[in-house]
Tab-separated table of C-alpha atoms and ligand atoms in Angstrom:
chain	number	residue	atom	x	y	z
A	1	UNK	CA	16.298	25.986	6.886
A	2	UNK	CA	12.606	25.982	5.252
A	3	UNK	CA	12.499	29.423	4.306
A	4	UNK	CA	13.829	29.329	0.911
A	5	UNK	CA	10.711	27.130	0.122
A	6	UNK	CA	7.207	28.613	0.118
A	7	UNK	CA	5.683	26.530	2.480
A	8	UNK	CA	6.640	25.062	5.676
A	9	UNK	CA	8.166	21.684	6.368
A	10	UNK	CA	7.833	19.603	9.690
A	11	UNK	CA	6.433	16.446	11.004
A	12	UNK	CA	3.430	18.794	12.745
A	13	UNK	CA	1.371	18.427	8.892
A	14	UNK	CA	1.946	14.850	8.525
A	15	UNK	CA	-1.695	14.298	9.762
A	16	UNK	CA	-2.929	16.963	8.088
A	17	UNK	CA	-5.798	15.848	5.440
A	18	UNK	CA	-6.646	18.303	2.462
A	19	UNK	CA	-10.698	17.720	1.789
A	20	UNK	CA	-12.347	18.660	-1.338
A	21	UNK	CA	-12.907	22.411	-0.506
A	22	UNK	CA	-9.485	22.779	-0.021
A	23	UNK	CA	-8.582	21.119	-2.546
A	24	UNK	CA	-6.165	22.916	-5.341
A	25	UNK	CA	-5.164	20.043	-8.243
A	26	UNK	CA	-4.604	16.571	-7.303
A	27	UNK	CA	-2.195	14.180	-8.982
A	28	UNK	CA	-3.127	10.372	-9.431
A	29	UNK	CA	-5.792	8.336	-7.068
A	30	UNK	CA	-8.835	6.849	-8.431
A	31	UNK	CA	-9.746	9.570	-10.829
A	32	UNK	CA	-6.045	9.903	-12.468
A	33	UNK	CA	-5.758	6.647	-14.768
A	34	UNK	CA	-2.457	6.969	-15.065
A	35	UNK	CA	0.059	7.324	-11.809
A	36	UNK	CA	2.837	5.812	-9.861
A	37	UNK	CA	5.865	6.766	-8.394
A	38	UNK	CA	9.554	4.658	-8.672
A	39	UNK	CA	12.770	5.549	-6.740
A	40	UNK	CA	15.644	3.715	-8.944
A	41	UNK	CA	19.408	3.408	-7.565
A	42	UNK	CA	21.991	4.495	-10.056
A	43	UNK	CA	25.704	5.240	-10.210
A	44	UNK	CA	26.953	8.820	-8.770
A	45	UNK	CA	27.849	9.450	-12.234
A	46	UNK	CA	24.121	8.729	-13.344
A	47	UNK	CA	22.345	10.983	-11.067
A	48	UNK	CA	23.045	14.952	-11.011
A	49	UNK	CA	22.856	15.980	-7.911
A	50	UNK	CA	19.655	18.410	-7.453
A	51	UNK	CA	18.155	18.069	-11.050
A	52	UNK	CA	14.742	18.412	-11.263
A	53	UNK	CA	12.589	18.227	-14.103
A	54	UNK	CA	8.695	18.596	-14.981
A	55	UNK	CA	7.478	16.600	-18.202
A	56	UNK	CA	3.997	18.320	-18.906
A	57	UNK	CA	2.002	21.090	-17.632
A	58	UNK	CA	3.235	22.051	-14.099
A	59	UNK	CA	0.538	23.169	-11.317
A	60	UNK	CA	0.307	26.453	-12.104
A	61	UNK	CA	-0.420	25.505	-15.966
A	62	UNK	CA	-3.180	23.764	-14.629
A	63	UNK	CA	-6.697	24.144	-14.018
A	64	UNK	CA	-7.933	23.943	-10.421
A	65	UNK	CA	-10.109	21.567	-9.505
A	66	UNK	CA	-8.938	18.819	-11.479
A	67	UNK	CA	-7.005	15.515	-11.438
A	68	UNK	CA	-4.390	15.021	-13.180
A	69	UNK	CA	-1.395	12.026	-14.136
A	70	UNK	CA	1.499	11.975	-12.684
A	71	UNK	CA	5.024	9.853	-12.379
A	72	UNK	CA	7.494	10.633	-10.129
A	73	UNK	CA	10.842	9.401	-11.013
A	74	UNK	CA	13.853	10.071	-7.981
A	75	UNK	CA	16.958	8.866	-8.913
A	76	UNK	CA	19.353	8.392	-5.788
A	77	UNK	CA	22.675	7.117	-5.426
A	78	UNK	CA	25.134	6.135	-2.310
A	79	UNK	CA	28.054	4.587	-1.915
A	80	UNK	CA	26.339	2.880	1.021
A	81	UNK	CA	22.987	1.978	-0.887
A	82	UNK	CA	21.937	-1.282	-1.762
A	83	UNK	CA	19.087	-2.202	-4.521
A	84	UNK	CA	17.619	-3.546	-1.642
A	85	UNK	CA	16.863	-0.370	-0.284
A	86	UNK	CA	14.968	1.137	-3.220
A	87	UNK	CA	11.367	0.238	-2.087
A	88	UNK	CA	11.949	1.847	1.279
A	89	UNK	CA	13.445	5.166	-0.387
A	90	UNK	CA	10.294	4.834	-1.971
A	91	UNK	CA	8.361	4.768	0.608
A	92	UNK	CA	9.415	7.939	2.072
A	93	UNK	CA	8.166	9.888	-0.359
A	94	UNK	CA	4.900	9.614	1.710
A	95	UNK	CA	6.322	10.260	5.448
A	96	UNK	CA	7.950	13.128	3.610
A	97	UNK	CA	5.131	14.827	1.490
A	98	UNK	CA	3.104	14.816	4.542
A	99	UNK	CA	5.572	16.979	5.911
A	100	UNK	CA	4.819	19.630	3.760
A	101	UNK	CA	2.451	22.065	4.661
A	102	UNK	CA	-0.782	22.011	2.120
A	103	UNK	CA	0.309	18.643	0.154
A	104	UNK	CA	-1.404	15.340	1.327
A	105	UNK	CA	0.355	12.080	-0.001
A	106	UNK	CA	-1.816	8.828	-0.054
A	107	UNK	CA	-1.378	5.134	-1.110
A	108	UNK	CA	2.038	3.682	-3.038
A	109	UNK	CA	3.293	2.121	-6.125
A	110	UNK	CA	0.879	2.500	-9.095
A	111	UNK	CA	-1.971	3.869	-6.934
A	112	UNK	CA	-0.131	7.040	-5.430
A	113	UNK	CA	-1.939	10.156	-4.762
A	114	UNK	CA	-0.914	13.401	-4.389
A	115	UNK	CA	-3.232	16.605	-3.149
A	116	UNK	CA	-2.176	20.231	-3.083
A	117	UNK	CA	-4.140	22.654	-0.947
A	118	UNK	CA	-5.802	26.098	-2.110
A	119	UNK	CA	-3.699	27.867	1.011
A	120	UNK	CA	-0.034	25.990	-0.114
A	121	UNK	CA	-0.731	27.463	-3.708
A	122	UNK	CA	-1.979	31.027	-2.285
A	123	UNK	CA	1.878	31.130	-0.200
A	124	UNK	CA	3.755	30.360	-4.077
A	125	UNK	CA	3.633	26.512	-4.137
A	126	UNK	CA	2.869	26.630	-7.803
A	127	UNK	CA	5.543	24.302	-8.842
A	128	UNK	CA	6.302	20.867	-9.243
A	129	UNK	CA	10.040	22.469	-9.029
A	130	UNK	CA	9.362	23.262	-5.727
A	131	UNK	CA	7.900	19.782	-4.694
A	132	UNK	CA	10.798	18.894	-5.836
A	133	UNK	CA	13.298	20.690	-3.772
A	134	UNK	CA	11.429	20.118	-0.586
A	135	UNK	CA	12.019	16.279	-1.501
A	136	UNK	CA	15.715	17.014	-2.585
A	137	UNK	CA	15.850	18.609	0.905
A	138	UNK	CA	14.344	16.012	3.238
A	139	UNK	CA	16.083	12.969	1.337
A	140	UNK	CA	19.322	14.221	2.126
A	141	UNK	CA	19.188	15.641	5.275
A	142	UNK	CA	17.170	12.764	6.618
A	143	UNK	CA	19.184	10.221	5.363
A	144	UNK	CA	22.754	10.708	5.322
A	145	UNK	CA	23.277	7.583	3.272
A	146	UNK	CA	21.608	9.300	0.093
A	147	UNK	CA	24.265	11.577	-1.252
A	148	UNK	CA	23.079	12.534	-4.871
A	149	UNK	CA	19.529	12.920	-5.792
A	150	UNK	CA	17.481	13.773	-9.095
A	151	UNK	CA	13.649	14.013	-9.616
A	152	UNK	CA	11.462	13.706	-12.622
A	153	UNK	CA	7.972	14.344	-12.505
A	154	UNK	CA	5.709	14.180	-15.270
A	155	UNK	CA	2.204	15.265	-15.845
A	156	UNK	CA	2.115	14.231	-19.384
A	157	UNK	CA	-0.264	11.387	-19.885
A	158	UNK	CA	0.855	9.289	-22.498
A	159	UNK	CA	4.639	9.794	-21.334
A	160	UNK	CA	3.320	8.491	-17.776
A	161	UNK	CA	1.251	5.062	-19.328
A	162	UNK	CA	4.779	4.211	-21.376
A	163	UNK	CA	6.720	4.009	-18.345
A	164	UNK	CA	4.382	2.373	-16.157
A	165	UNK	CA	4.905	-1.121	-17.340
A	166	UNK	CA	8.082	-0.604	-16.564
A	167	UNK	CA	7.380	-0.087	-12.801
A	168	UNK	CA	4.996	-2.430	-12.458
A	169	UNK	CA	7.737	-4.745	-13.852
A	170	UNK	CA	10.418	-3.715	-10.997
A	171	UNK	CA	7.530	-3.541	-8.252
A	172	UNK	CA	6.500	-6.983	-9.958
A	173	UNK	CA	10.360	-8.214	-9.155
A	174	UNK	CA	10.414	-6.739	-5.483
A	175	UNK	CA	7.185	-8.917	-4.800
A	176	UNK	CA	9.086	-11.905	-6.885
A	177	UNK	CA	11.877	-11.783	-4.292
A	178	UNK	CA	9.825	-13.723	-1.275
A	179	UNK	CA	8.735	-16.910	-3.272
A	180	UNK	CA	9.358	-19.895	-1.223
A	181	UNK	CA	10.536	-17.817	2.050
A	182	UNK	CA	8.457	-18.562	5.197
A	183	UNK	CA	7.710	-17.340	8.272
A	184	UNK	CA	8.956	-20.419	9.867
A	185	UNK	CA	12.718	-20.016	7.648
A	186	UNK	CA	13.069	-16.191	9.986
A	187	UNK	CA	13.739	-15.182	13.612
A	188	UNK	CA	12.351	-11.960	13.487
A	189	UNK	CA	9.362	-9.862	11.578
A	190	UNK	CA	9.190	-6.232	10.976
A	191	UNK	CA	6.980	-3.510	12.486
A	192	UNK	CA	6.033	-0.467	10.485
A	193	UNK	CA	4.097	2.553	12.456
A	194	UNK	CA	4.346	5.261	9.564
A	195	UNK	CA	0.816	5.326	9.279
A	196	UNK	CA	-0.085	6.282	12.979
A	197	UNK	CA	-0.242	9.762	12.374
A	198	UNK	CA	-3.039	9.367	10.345
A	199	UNK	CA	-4.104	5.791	12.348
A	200	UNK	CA	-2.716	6.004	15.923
A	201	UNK	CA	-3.227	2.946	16.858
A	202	UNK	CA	-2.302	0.810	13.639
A	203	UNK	CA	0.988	-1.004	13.439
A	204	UNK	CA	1.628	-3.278	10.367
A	205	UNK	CA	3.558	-6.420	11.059
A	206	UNK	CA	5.447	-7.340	8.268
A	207	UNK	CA	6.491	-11.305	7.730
A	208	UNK	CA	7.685	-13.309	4.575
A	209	UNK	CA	4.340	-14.905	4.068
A	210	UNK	CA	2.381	-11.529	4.878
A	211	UNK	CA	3.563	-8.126	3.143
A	212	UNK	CA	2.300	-4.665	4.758
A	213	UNK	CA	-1.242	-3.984	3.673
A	214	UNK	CA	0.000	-0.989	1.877
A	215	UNK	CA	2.228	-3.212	-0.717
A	216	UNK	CA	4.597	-1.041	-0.530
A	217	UNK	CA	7.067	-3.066	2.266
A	218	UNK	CA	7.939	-6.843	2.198
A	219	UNK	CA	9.822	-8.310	4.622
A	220	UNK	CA	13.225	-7.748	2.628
A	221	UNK	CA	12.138	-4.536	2.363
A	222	UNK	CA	11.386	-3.690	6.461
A	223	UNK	CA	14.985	-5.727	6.766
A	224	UNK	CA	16.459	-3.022	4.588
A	225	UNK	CA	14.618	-0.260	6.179
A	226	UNK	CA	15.562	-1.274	9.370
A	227	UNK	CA	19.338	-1.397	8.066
A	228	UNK	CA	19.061	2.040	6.633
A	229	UNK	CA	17.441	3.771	9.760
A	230	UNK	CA	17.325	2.251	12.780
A	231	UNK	CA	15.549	4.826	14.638
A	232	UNK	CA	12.847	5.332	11.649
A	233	UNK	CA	9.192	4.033	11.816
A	234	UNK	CA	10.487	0.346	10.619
A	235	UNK	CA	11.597	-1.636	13.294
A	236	UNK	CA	12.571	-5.141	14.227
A	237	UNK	CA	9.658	-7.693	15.439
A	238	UNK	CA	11.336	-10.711	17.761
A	239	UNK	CA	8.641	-13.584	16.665
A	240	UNK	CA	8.515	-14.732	20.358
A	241	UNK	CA	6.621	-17.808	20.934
A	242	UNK	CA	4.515	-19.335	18.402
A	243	UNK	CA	0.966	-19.377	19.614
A	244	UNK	CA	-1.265	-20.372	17.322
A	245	UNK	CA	0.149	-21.881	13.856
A	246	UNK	CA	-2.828	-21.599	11.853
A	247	UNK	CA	-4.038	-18.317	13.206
A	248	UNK	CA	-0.438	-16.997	12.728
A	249	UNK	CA	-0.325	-16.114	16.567
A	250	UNK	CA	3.206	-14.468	17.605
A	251	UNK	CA	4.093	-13.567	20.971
A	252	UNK	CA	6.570	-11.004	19.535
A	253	UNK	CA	4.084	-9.757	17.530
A	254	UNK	CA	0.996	-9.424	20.135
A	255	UNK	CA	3.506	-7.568	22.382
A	256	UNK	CA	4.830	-5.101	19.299
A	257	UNK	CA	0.324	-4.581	18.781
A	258	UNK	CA	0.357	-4.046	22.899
A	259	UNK	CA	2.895	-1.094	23.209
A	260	UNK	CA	2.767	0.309	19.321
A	261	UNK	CA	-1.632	0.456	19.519
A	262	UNK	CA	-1.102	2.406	22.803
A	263	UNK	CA	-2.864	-0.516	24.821
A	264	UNK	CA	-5.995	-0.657	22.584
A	265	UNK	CA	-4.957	-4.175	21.169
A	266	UNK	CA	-2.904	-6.483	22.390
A	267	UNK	CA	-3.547	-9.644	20.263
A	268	UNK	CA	-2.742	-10.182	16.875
A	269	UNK	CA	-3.842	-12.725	14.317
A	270	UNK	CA	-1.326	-12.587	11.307
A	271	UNK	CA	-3.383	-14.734	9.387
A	272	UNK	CA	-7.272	-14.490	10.283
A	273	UNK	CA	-9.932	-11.682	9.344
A	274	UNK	CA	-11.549	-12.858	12.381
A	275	UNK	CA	-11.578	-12.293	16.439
A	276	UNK	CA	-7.849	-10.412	16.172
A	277	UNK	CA	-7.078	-9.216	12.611
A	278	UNK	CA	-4.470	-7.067	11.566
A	279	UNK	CA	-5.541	-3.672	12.165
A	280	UNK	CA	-6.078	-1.681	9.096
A	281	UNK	CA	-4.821	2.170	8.519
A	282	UNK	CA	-5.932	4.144	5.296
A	283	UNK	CA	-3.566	2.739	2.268
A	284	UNK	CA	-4.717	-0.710	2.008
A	285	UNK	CA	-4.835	-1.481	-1.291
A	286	UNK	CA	-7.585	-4.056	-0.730
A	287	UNK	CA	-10.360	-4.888	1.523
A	288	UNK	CA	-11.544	-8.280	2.225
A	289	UNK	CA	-14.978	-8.344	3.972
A	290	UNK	CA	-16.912	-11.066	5.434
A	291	UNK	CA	-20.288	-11.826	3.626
A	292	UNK	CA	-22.456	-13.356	5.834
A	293	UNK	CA	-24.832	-14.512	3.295
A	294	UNK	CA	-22.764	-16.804	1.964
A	295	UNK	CA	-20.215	-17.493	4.646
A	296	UNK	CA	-17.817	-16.591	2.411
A	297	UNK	CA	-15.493	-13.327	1.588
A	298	UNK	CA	-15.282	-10.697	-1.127
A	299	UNK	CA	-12.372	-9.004	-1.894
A	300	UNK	CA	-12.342	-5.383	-3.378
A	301	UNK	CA	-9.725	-3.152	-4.282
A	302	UNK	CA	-9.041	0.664	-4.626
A	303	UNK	CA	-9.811	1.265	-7.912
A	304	UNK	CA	-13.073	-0.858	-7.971
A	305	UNK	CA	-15.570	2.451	-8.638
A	306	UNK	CA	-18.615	0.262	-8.496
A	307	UNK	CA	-20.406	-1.202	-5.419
A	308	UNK	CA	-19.649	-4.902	-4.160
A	309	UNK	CA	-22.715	-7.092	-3.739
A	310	UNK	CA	-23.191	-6.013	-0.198
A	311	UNK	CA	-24.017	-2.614	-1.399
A	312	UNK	CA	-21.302	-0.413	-0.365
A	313	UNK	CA	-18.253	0.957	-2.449
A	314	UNK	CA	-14.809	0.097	-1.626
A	315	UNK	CA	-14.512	3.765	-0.474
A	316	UNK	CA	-17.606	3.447	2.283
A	317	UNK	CA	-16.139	0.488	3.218
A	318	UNK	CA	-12.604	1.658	3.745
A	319	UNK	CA	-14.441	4.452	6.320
A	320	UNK	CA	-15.614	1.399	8.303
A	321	UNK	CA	-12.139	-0.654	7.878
A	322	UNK	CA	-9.512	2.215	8.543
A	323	UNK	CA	-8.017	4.405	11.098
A	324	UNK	CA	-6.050	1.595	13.010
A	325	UNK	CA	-9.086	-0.691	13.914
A	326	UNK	CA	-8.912	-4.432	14.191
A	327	UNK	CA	-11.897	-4.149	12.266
A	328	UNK	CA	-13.448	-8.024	12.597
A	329	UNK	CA	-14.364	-9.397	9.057
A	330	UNK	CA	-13.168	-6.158	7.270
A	331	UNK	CA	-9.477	-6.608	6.398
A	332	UNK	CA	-7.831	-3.955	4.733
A	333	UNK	CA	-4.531	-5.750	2.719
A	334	UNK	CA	-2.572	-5.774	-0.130
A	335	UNK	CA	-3.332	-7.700	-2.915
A	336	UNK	CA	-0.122	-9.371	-2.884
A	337	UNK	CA	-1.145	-11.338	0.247
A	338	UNK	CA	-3.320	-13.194	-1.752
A	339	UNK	CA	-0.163	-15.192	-3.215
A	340	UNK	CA	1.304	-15.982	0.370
A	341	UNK	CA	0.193	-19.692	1.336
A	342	UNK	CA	-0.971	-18.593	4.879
A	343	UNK	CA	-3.218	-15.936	2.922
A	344	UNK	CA	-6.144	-16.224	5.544
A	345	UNK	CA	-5.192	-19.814	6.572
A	346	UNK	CA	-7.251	-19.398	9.531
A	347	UNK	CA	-10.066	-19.102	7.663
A	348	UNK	CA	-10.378	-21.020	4.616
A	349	UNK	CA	-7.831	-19.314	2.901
A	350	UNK	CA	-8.653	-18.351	-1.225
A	351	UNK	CA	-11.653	-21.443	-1.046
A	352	UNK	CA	-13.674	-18.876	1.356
A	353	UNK	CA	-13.583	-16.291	-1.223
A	354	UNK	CA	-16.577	-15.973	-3.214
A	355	UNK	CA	-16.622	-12.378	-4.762
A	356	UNK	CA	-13.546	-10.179	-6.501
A	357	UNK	CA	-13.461	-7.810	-9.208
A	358	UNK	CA	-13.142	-9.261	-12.742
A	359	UNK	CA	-10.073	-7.145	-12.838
A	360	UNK	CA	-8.835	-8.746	-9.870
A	361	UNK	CA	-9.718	-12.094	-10.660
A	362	UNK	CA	-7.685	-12.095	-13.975
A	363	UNK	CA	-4.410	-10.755	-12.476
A	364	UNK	CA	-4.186	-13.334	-9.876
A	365	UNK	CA	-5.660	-16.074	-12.382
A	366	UNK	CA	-2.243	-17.677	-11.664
A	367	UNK	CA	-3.042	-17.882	-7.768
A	368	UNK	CA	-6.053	-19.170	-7.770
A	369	UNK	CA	-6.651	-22.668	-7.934
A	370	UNK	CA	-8.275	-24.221	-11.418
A	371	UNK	CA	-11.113	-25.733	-9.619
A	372	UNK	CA	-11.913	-22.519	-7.844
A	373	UNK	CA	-11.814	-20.002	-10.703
A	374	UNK	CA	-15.042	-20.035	-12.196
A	375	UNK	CA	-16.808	-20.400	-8.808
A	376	UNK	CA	-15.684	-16.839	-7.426
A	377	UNK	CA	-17.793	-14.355	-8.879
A	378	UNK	CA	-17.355	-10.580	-10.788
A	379	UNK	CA	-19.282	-7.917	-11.003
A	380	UNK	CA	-20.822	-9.327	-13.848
A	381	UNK	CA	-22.075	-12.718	-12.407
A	382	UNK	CA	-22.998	-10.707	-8.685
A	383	UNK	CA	-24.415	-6.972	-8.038
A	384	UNK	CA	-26.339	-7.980	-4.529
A	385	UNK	CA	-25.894	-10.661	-2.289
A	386	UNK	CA	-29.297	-12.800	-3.361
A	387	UNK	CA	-27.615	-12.955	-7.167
A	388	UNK	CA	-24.291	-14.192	-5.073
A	389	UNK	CA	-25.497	-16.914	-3.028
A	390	UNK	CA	-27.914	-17.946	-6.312
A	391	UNK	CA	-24.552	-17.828	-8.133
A	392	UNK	CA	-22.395	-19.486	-5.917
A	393	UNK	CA	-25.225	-22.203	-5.304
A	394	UNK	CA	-25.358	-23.169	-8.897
A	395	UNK	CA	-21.910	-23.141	-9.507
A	396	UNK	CA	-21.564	-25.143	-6.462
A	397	UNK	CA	-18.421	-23.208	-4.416
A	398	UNK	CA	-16.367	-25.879	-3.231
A	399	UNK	CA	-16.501	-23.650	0.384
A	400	UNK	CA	-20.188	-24.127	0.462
A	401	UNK	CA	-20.280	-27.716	-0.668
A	402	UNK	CA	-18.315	-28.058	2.939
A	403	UNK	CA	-14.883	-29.849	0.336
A	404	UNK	CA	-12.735	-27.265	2.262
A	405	UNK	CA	-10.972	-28.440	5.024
A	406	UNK	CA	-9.322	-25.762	7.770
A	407	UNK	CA	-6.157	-26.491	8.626
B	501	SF4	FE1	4.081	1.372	7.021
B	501	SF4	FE2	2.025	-0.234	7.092
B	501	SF4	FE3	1.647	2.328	6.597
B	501	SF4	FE4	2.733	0.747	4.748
B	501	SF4	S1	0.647	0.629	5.585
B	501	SF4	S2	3.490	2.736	5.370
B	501	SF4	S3	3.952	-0.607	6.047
B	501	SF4	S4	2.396	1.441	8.505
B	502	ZN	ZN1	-1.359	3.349	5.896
């Protein structure tokens, strides 16, 4: 079936990594400004079944060696789809770019990646077109439920920064959707194991109060997924016994950790960066690491270039946070999780955090408690941990002043 594409297709590359000396052109991740990726669920009549079209240079217009912008737009439509379904649709256009030989898919949303090797371009993978019917391909024949599918990518930058509001509006809307559902309101969480073959041993449990660490799957979304494919890598979580409240101990959960980790873990504390945290893959879009200077945590995300007050960059410390370790005090999660009201409950929850981005800080200004926000630090109040615990001493973090009581 692959041979009327120039590479091959198959589940045997989706570990494959493409390093820098491979490396042909690379579409979005930290050095593309401008990048995300939006499946959208139209009417049959809407989408034209097998359209593809580039907007801007196309690969082999390009110069090798760089890093370029890039949207991609897939339009699908069903008879059996639901809205619902659109963020997990979306999400396969990870699981299947890292089935093609010589392209390497990373991350989600507004912070997707794409690589494309030197060898995939040598055997005639010189267009997005053909990206695009290797997609067109595995969407269909994967799921049955997709019957009509149409792909836009563009390369063109300013085209690409007018249409992102857009999607961070409808990933803004998918997020929305949980406000006010709790883990106590469901019987069962969701399991996602997509990442394992770059992590083997890293499962993400997905609840209402605790979206995947990738952002890319809430727990509508894993519901939806779950609906969609049964046998796919999203499957159902039984809760089990509650454990620990505060910790957010499940016996569904640990069990799901014990057989999906391949016996490494077999504990799993939904809700704690400590003893048994979520284990952490590659996507994260976050990290949140224990300082122990001031008790407290930083959080730093992706496209943070600079180095955190304990010295290292987020990328260093995503080396020591990834590959499907429980990784104690080094959580790798999505930003999102910040709004849940168990975010780190365990642990002192937003009043432990002492460090973030300025970035960061100002998009979640409307999370953070009034009382709180000028007593977590930037980059510009913190660039080593003695200006942080001078900063946080003056300012007088409630954590520190010992006003923050654990639940
Ligand atoms: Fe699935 Fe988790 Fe990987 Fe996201 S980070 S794709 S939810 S395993
Ligand atoms: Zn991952």
């Amino acid at each position: 079936m692959t041979e009327a594409f120039p590479v091959d297709i198959g589940p045997q590359y989706e570990g494959d990594v493409i390093r820098k000396a491979d490396l042909y052109v690379e579409f979005g991740g930290p050095k593309a400004k401008s990048k995300f990726e939006l499946v959208t669920l139209n009417s049959p009549a809407e989408v034209e079944h097998g359209r593809i079209e580039v907007i801007g240079p196309d690969i082999f217009e390009l110069e090798e060696g760089g890093s370029y912008p890039l949207a991609i737009l897939i339009d699908v439509a069903g008879e059996r789809l639901e809205k619902e379904t659109e963020p997990v649709i979306e999400r396969r256009i990870h699981m299947y770019t890292n089935y093609i030989q010589g392209l390497y898919h990373m991350n989600q949303r507004e912070d997707a990646w794409v690589r494309l090797s030197k060898d995939a371009y040598k055997m005639g993978l010189k267009s997005l077109r053909d990206f695009g019917k290797i997609l067109i391909f595995l969407y269909t024949s994967e799921l049955s439920v997709i019957e009509r599918v149409a792909i836009t990518f563009i390369t063109d930058e300013k085209r690409v920064q007018e249409l992102l509001p857009h999607a961070l509006e409808v990933y803004h809307a998918r997020d929305e959707r949980l406000k006010g559902l709790r883990e106590e309101d469901v019987d069962q969480f969701y399991g996602c194991v997509l990442c394992q073959s770059f992590a083997p041993t890293h499962a993400c449990i997905i609840t209402p109060e605790r979206l995947s660490l990738c952002g890319a799957i809430n727990w509508f979304d894993g519901r939806a997924a779950y609906q969609l494919d049964p046998e796919g890598p999203i499957f159902e979580v039984p809760k089990g016994e509650l454990l620990d409240p505060v910790k957010g101990e499940y016996s569904g959960a640990n069990q799901v950790i014990a057989e999906r980790s391949l016996g490494q873990y077999n504990r799993v504390y939904l809700h704690s960066a400590f003893e048994h945290p979520h284990t952490s893959c590659g996507c994260f879009q976050s990290i949140c690491f224990y300082i122990p200077e001031v008790d407290g945590f930083g959080v730093v995300h992706r496209d943070f270039a600079g180095k955190t007050p304990i010295g290292a960059s987020f990328s260093t410390m995503a080396g020591n946070t990834g590959g499907g370790r429980q990784a104690e005090g080094s959580l790798g999660m999505a930003l999102e999780y910040m709004r849940s009201p168990k975010f780190l409950r365990a642990d002192g929850g937003l009043y432990r955090v002492m460090w973030m981005p300025k970035e960061i800080k100002e998009r979640y200004r409307d999370v953070i408690p009034e009382n709180l926000y000028d007593k977590i630090a930037t980059e510009e109040n913190a660039t080593n941990t003695d200006e942080l615990v001078e900063f946080v001493d003056k300012v007088g973090h409630p954590w520190l002043r010992g006003e923050v009581e654990l639940p």
